[in-house]
Structure formats: C-alpha cells, structure tokens
Short mmCIF file of C-alpha atoms and ligand atoms in Angstrom, two decimals:
data_model
loop_
_atom_site.label_atom_id
_atom_site.label_comp_id
_atom_site.label_asym_id
_atom_site.label_seq_id
_atom_site.Cartn_x
_atom_site.Cartn_y
_atom_site.Cartn_z
CA UNK A 23 -13.43 9.34 16.59
CA UNK A 24 -11.63 12.65 16.76
CA UNK A 25 -8.63 12.81 14.51
CA UNK A 26 -6.03 15.52 14.65
CA UNK A 27 -5.37 15.78 10.95
CA UNK A 28 -4.78 19.26 9.71
CA UNK A 29 -7.07 19.41 6.76
CA UNK A 30 -4.86 21.79 4.84
CA UNK A 31 -3.39 19.91 1.96
CA UNK A 32 -1.05 22.13 0.04
CA UNK A 33 1.61 21.80 -2.63
CA UNK A 34 4.40 21.20 -0.13
CA UNK A 35 2.57 18.22 1.34
CA UNK A 36 2.60 16.55 -2.03
CA UNK A 37 5.30 14.09 -2.89
CA UNK A 38 8.04 16.01 -4.69
CA UNK A 39 8.17 15.86 -8.46
CA UNK A 40 11.32 13.72 -8.29
CA UNK A 41 9.15 10.91 -7.04
CA UNK A 42 7.09 10.98 -10.17
CA UNK A 43 9.84 10.98 -12.73
CA UNK A 44 13.32 9.71 -12.50
CA UNK A 45 16.04 12.26 -12.95
CA UNK A 46 16.87 11.14 -16.48
CA UNK A 47 13.30 11.60 -17.62
CA UNK A 48 13.17 14.96 -15.90
CA UNK A 49 16.37 16.16 -17.60
CA UNK A 50 15.28 14.79 -20.95
CA UNK A 51 12.02 16.66 -20.61
CA UNK A 52 13.73 19.89 -19.62
CA UNK A 53 16.35 19.57 -22.37
CA UNK A 54 13.59 19.06 -24.91
CA UNK A 55 12.11 22.32 -23.67
CA UNK A 56 8.77 20.90 -22.69
CA UNK A 57 7.00 21.76 -19.48
CA UNK A 58 6.70 19.21 -16.72
CA UNK A 59 3.04 18.78 -17.45
CA UNK A 60 3.52 18.24 -21.13
CA UNK A 61 6.41 15.79 -21.35
CA UNK A 62 5.94 14.53 -24.83
CA UNK A 63 6.31 11.61 -27.14
CA UNK A 64 9.72 10.14 -26.33
CA UNK A 65 9.04 10.26 -22.62
CA UNK A 66 5.48 9.22 -22.06
CA UNK A 67 3.44 11.37 -19.73
CA UNK A 68 3.70 10.57 -16.05
CA UNK A 69 0.65 11.07 -13.86
CA UNK A 70 -0.13 14.63 -12.94
CA UNK A 71 0.29 15.58 -9.31
CA UNK A 72 -3.48 15.76 -9.03
CA UNK A 73 -4.79 13.01 -6.78
CA UNK A 74 -7.64 10.84 -7.99
CA UNK A 75 -11.12 11.80 -6.89
CA UNK A 76 -12.49 10.46 -3.61
CA UNK A 77 -15.11 8.72 -5.76
CA UNK A 78 -12.49 6.84 -7.85
CA UNK A 79 -10.48 5.88 -4.79
CA UNK A 80 -13.45 4.49 -2.88
CA UNK A 81 -15.40 2.77 -5.65
CA UNK A 82 -12.71 0.76 -7.49
CA UNK A 83 -11.16 -1.51 -4.87
CA UNK A 84 -9.68 -4.88 -4.12
CA UNK A 85 -10.79 -6.32 -0.80
CA UNK A 86 -11.63 -9.96 -1.43
CA UNK A 87 -13.20 -10.45 2.01
CA UNK A 88 -16.08 -8.43 0.53
CA UNK A 89 -16.11 -10.02 -2.91
CA UNK A 90 -13.75 -10.26 -5.86
CA UNK A 91 -15.42 -7.61 -8.06
CA UNK A 92 -13.89 -4.14 -8.12
CA UNK A 93 -17.21 -2.67 -6.97
CA UNK A 94 -17.98 -5.32 -4.33
CA UNK A 95 -16.02 -3.68 -1.47
CA UNK A 96 -17.91 -0.39 -1.91
CA UNK A 97 -21.19 -2.33 -1.83
CA UNK A 98 -20.43 -4.68 1.07
CA UNK A 99 -17.74 -3.26 3.33
CA UNK A 100 -20.16 -1.08 5.30
CA UNK A 101 -20.93 -4.29 7.21
CA UNK A 102 -17.50 -4.24 8.87
CA UNK A 103 -17.56 -2.98 12.48
CA UNK A 104 -14.48 -0.79 12.85
CA UNK A 105 -15.07 0.69 16.29
CA UNK A 106 -13.92 -0.36 18.79
CA UNK A 107 -10.83 -1.87 17.15
CA UNK A 108 -7.71 -3.34 18.65
CA UNK A 109 -4.42 -4.32 17.10
CA UNK A 110 -2.54 -7.15 18.75
CA UNK A 111 1.20 -6.54 18.56
CA UNK A 112 3.26 -9.54 19.55
CA UNK A 113 6.29 -11.67 18.79
CA UNK A 114 9.73 -10.15 19.25
CA UNK A 115 8.65 -6.92 20.97
CA UNK A 116 9.29 -5.52 24.45
CA UNK A 117 5.68 -4.51 25.04
CA UNK A 118 3.37 -7.09 23.46
CA UNK A 119 -0.34 -6.58 23.91
CA UNK A 120 -3.66 -5.42 22.54
CA UNK A 121 -3.41 -1.81 21.46
CA UNK A 122 -6.71 0.06 21.15
CA UNK A 123 -6.92 1.90 17.84
CA UNK A 124 -8.06 5.03 19.69
CA UNK A 125 -4.91 4.92 21.87
CA UNK A 126 -2.71 4.40 18.81
CA UNK A 127 -4.23 7.47 17.18
CA UNK A 128 -3.65 9.50 20.32
CA UNK A 129 -0.01 8.46 20.45
CA UNK A 130 0.84 9.11 16.80
CA UNK A 131 1.72 12.31 15.07
CA UNK A 132 -0.66 12.43 12.19
CA UNK A 133 0.81 13.85 9.05
CA UNK A 134 -0.66 14.43 5.66
CA UNK A 135 1.02 12.81 2.73
CA UNK A 136 0.39 11.89 -0.82
CA UNK A 137 1.62 8.62 -2.19
CA UNK A 138 1.31 7.20 -5.61
CA UNK A 139 -0.28 3.84 -5.41
CA UNK A 140 0.07 1.21 -8.07
CA UNK A 141 -1.24 -2.28 -8.37
CA UNK A 142 -0.12 -5.45 -10.03
CA UNK A 143 -3.29 -5.36 -12.10
CA UNK A 144 -1.48 -2.62 -14.02
CA UNK A 145 -3.62 0.32 -12.92
CA UNK A 146 -2.59 3.15 -10.70
CA UNK A 147 -4.06 5.95 -8.65
CA UNK A 148 -2.72 8.91 -6.77
CA UNK A 149 -4.20 8.80 -3.29
CA UNK A 150 -3.80 11.49 -0.62
CA UNK A 151 -3.40 9.26 2.41
CA UNK A 152 -3.49 10.39 6.01
CA UNK A 153 -1.58 8.25 8.40
CA UNK A 154 1.60 7.74 10.35
CA UNK A 155 4.86 5.94 9.87
CA UNK A 156 4.70 2.25 10.64
CA UNK A 157 8.11 2.71 12.32
CA UNK A 158 6.47 4.87 15.01
CA UNK A 159 3.96 2.15 15.83
CA UNK A 160 6.65 -0.53 15.92
CA UNK A 161 8.79 1.64 18.18
CA UNK A 162 5.82 2.05 20.50
CA UNK A 163 5.84 -1.74 20.97
CA UNK A 164 9.64 -1.88 21.19
CA UNK A 165 11.26 -3.98 18.48
CA UNK A 166 13.70 -6.54 19.88
CA UNK A 167 17.13 -7.09 18.29
CA UNK A 168 16.26 -10.59 17.02
CA UNK A 169 13.34 -9.35 14.88
CA UNK A 170 13.95 -9.55 11.13
CA UNK A 171 10.42 -9.46 9.65
CA UNK A 172 7.00 -8.00 10.35
CA UNK A 173 3.89 -10.11 9.76
CA UNK A 174 0.44 -8.54 9.34
CA UNK A 175 -3.03 -10.06 9.58
CA UNK A 176 -6.46 -8.77 8.53
CA UNK A 177 -9.62 -9.28 10.57
CA UNK A 178 -11.56 -12.44 9.74
CA UNK A 179 -15.27 -11.94 10.42
CA UNK A 180 -17.49 -14.36 8.52
CA UNK A 181 -20.58 -12.56 9.86
CA UNK A 182 -19.49 -9.27 8.35
CA UNK A 183 -17.43 -10.39 5.38
CA UNK A 184 -19.52 -12.14 2.72
CA UNK A 185 -16.45 -12.97 0.62
CA UNK A 186 -14.74 -15.27 3.14
CA UNK A 187 -17.30 -18.02 2.45
CA UNK A 188 -15.34 -18.60 -0.74
CA UNK A 189 -11.87 -20.12 -0.58
CA UNK A 190 -10.36 -17.68 -3.09
CA UNK A 191 -7.60 -17.00 -0.55
CA UNK A 192 -6.55 -18.80 2.61
CA UNK A 193 -8.21 -16.54 5.21
CA UNK A 194 -7.27 -14.49 7.13
CA UNK A 195 -5.41 -12.32 4.63
CA UNK A 196 -1.77 -12.06 5.69
CA UNK A 197 1.21 -10.06 4.49
CA UNK A 198 4.79 -9.40 5.52
CA UNK A 199 7.72 -7.04 5.18
CA UNK A 200 11.39 -7.30 6.01
CA UNK A 201 12.08 -5.18 9.11
CA UNK A 202 14.13 -2.60 7.20
CA UNK A 203 11.31 -2.21 4.66
CA UNK A 204 8.87 -1.80 7.52
CA UNK A 205 11.04 0.85 9.20
CA UNK A 206 11.48 2.92 6.02
CA UNK A 207 9.78 6.31 6.47
CA UNK A 208 7.79 5.79 3.27
CA UNK A 209 6.02 2.79 4.80
CA UNK A 210 2.88 4.11 6.43
CA UNK A 211 -0.18 2.95 8.27
CA UNK A 212 -2.98 4.81 6.54
CA UNK A 213 -5.96 5.85 8.62
CA UNK A 214 -7.53 8.44 6.35
CA UNK A 215 -8.03 9.61 2.78
CA UNK A 216 -8.59 13.26 1.89
CA UNK A 217 -8.64 14.09 5.59
CA UNK A 218 -11.59 11.80 6.31
CA UNK A 219 -11.56 8.49 8.18
CA UNK A 220 -10.45 5.84 5.74
CA UNK A 221 -13.56 4.21 4.22
CA UNK A 222 -14.13 0.54 5.03
CA UNK A 223 -13.56 -0.56 1.44
CA UNK A 224 -10.09 1.00 1.59
CA UNK A 225 -9.17 -0.86 4.78
CA UNK A 226 -10.62 0.86 7.84
CA UNK A 227 -9.58 1.62 10.42
CA UNK A 228 -5.92 1.14 9.53
CA UNK A 229 -4.10 -0.44 6.61
CA UNK A 230 -0.57 -0.66 5.34
CA UNK A 231 0.67 1.41 2.38
CA UNK A 232 4.05 0.56 0.87
CA UNK A 233 4.37 2.93 -2.09
CA UNK A 234 7.14 1.09 -3.92
CA UNK A 235 5.37 -2.28 -3.89
CA UNK A 236 2.38 -3.67 -5.72
CA UNK A 237 -1.01 -2.99 -4.21
CA UNK A 238 -1.61 -6.42 -2.76
CA UNK A 239 1.19 -5.86 -0.21
CA UNK A 240 -0.90 -3.09 1.32
CA UNK A 241 -2.96 -5.21 3.69
CA UNK A 242 -6.22 -3.77 4.99
CA UNK A 243 -8.05 -3.64 8.33
CA UNK A 244 -5.11 -4.94 10.34
CA UNK A 245 -5.79 -6.74 13.64
CA UNK A 246 -2.38 -8.25 14.31
CA UNK A 247 1.25 -7.31 13.81
CA UNK A 248 3.91 -9.87 14.75
CA UNK A 249 7.66 -9.33 14.78
CA UNK A 250 9.38 -12.51 13.66
CA UNK A 251 12.77 -13.97 12.94
CA UNK A 252 11.57 -15.97 9.92
CA UNK A 253 10.08 -14.64 6.68
CA UNK A 254 6.29 -14.73 7.21
CA UNK A 255 3.81 -16.23 4.74
CA UNK A 256 1.88 -13.87 2.45
CA UNK A 257 -1.60 -14.51 1.03
CA UNK A 258 -0.89 -14.08 -2.66
CA UNK A 259 2.34 -16.03 -2.50
CA UNK A 260 0.48 -18.90 -0.82
CA UNK A 261 -2.25 -18.73 -3.46
CA UNK A 262 0.14 -18.65 -6.41
CA UNK A 263 3.87 -18.75 -5.63
CA UNK A 264 4.85 -18.65 -9.30
CA UNK A 265 3.10 -15.33 -9.84
CA UNK A 266 3.55 -13.58 -6.48
CA UNK A 267 6.79 -13.46 -4.52
CA UNK A 268 7.52 -12.17 -1.05
CA UNK A 269 9.07 -8.91 -2.25
CA UNK A 270 6.50 -7.72 -4.79
CA UNK A 271 8.45 -4.57 -5.62
CA UNK A 272 7.19 -2.49 -8.51
CA UNK A 273 9.69 -3.55 -11.16
CA UNK A 274 8.95 -2.91 -14.82
CA UNK A 275 11.74 -5.34 -15.76
CA UNK A 276 10.02 -8.31 -14.15
CA UNK A 277 6.74 -9.13 -15.86
CA UNK A 278 3.95 -10.93 -14.14
CA UNK A 279 3.74 -14.36 -15.86
CA UNK A 280 0.45 -13.37 -17.47
CA UNK A 281 0.94 -9.68 -18.27
CA UNK A 282 3.56 -7.02 -18.83
CA UNK A 283 4.38 -4.68 -15.99
CA UNK A 284 6.22 -2.12 -18.08
CA UNK A 285 3.26 0.23 -18.13
CA UNK A 286 0.10 0.91 -16.22
CA UNK A 287 -3.25 2.56 -16.77
CA UNK A 288 -3.83 5.70 -14.74
CA UNK A 289 -7.33 5.34 -13.31
CA UNK A 290 -9.68 8.27 -13.80
CA UNK A 291 -7.60 10.04 -16.42
CA UNK A 292 -10.74 11.76 -17.64
CA UNK A 293 -9.85 13.36 -20.94
CA UNK A 294 -6.58 11.40 -21.02
CA UNK A 295 -7.23 7.75 -20.12
CA UNK A 296 -3.60 7.04 -20.64
CA UNK A 297 -1.06 4.32 -20.16
CA UNK A 298 2.08 5.46 -18.44
CA UNK A 299 5.52 3.94 -18.10
CA UNK A 300 5.94 2.15 -14.82
CA UNK A 301 8.98 3.36 -12.92
CA UNK A 302 11.37 1.17 -10.95
CA UNK A 303 10.18 1.04 -7.34
CA UNK A 304 7.25 3.16 -8.46
CA UNK A 305 9.55 6.19 -8.69
CA UNK A 306 10.98 5.80 -5.18
CA UNK A 307 14.24 4.30 -6.43
CA UNK A 308 16.42 6.85 -4.69
CA UNK A 309 14.73 6.23 -1.36
CA UNK A 310 14.53 2.44 -1.38
CA UNK A 311 16.95 0.89 -3.89
CA UNK A 312 19.53 0.62 -1.10
CA UNK A 313 17.28 -1.88 0.69
CA UNK A 314 17.84 -4.37 -2.12
CA UNK A 315 21.50 -3.77 -2.90
CA UNK A 316 23.19 -6.98 -3.96
CA UNK A 317 19.89 -8.86 -4.30
CA UNK A 318 18.82 -10.47 -7.56
CA UNK A 319 15.46 -8.78 -8.02
CA UNK A 320 14.43 -11.25 -10.72
CA UNK A 321 14.88 -14.16 -8.32
CA UNK A 322 13.41 -12.14 -5.43
CA UNK A 323 10.32 -10.84 -7.22
N1 MTE B 5 -7.30 -7.76 3.67
C1 MTE B 5 -7.08 -7.48 2.39
N2 MTE B 5 -6.17 -6.54 2.07
C2 MTE B 5 -5.93 -6.24 0.77
C3 MTE B 5 -6.62 -6.93 -0.27
C4 MTE B 5 -7.59 -7.92 0.11
O1 MTE B 5 -8.23 -8.56 -0.73
N3 MTE B 5 -7.79 -8.16 1.44
N4 MTE B 5 -6.33 -6.66 -1.59
C5 MTE B 5 -5.02 -6.09 -1.87
C6 MTE B 5 -4.90 -5.68 -3.25
S1 MTE B 5 -4.78 -6.93 -4.41
C7 MTE B 5 -4.85 -4.37 -3.62
S2 MTE B 5 -4.57 -3.95 -5.24
C8 MTE B 5 -5.05 -3.28 -2.63
C9 MTE B 5 -6.14 -2.34 -3.10
O2 MTE B 5 -6.28 -1.25 -2.23
P1 MTE B 5 -7.39 -0.14 -2.55
O3 MTE B 5 -8.69 -0.86 -2.77
O4 MTE B 5 -7.44 0.76 -1.36
O5 MTE B 5 -6.95 0.60 -3.78
O6 MTE B 5 -5.40 -3.78 -1.33
C10 MTE B 5 -4.68 -4.93 -0.92
N5 MTE B 5 -5.02 -5.27 0.44
MO1 MO B 6 -4.02 -5.93 -6.32
#
C-alpha cells in the first residue's frame, strides 16, 4: 500500500523537551548548571530524545492474541492477514459503515510524530510513530451529540491468532476512551513506525496510541470503533478489575497492587540500562491534566 509519509524525521518533528521533563525538573537541572542530557543525581535522568531501535520496538511486544511471551508476537504475528482491512465505525455516528483501510489512509493527512510510550509493566520505549489523529477519523464518521465514549475492538481470527485458543483474556480484545480523551490531538491511530508500515506485532494495520496512558490502552489491529453513551468494557478491567481501571492514566502516585509505578525501566538503554522517574501523565500533564479536573484519580485509576 502506498503511504504518503514524508520520511524526513528531524528534530522539530520530535516531541518537545517539555514533554520529557516537567518544568520544575527542567529548571532544577538548569539551575544546577547541568546540561539537559546530563541531569544528575537529584533529578534522575529522563530518557534521551533518541527513539528506541526498530529492532527493540518490534521484538519486545505485548499482543496476547499471538502468545503471552514478549517475543511471541514477533514470532507469530506474521500470520495475520492485514490487507484488505476494514474498520467498522458504528453507534452514535452520522455515517456508520465499513471503512476500507486504504480509503482511510487516502483521506487522512499523515504526519510524523514521536511519542513516548510507557507500559504498566514498568518499562518504556520511545517510538517514532507515523499516524493520524483519531479525532480526524471520528470526524470522518460524524460524531453525534449524544456520544460520550469510544469503544474499540481488535480482530478475532482463531485461524491466524494462536493465542486466542487460551482464555487469558475474554476475546476479542476491547478498549475504550472517554470522547474528550479520544478527541485530544495527542491521541493517534498509528499506522507506521520509522516511516514503514507498522509491523503486525505492533498492531497492523492500525492501532491506538494514547501517550499519557499505560500501554494496554493502546489496542492493536482495530476492526471496530463504536461511539457510545455508556462507558464501554475494557479487556484488562474485565480480567482483573482490582488491578486495571477504565482510566489507566500513567500516574506515579497510584501503584499497581503488585508493583510500584513510581519508576520505569527504559528499554534498550545500552550502556545505561537505567530506571527513570515516571512522570504524571507520562510527561503530558500540561496537555491532558484538564481532562481530569475535579476527578479523584486514585478512585478513577
Ligand atoms: N489486541 C491487543 N492489543 C494490545 C495488547 C494485546 O494483547 N492485544 N496488549 C496491550 C499491551 S498490555 C501493551 S503494553 C501494548 C504493547 O504495544 P507494543 O507491543 O507495540 O509495544 O499493546 C496493547 N495492545
Ligand atoms: Mo502492557
């Protein structure tokens, strides 16, 4: 499939430094006279702007439809047929229907972006996603005034997905966002990595990326998007409601019941396999904190 990505990733395409450190950390670092790269002891190092290697990003994955091991998706996901692909968009929309992935790609303005991506397992990567704003896709279908949530569903293909024989999750994998979260410009549908078609193990041909939420929110290989009035079910919440809530924001103040979420391990650190402080909303506090104003984030975890 012909994509229109400009394959010219440069510094200005990269998420600004403010997204990687909160202002206080930035000022503390500057006041202490250390360079941005070398923020020292009191403020632990934040990830460099360098994205992870394509190899890291495509060989250490979670995609349980292809097995629960981190290397299973890379081994098994080639079995997924991703072309042709259609996304059913229904529920509270003006133009419900089956949208061919090829037509979606033709209609969207493809932009290059880099998002930090962190997971509840307490590891993180910097991934240079290609994609488009989810808001543009939803506007294409015409969101009706009564819609309050967006529900997502992954393909369920027992013939192609060896992992769905096992009831580790209630298949198909489903996720959801509140409409305002879905319409935020940081919420993207990713269709590429490093300017190439997104590999199957990363959720081909299109998957959600919500950079201020834990990884499991970022549902892969989406076949259905439904605008709803009620909060939709989500796979991990169904599997273990005590451990996984609907919101799943990155929040270092709310630990997972079985592990701390105050820090994370940056995957592929090479020389520096380091743990880094986890930032509120993954460093996107300025952009998204307003979405949760007045909410108790400990109750709505
Ligand atoms: N359909 C589907 N989507 C999924 C998952 C899955 O098992 N199935 N795993 C989630 C979890 S737990 C994580 S951490 C991220 C991992 O995305 P990545 O492999 O591209 O890093 O995908 C999320 N999306
Ligand atoms: Mo995850």
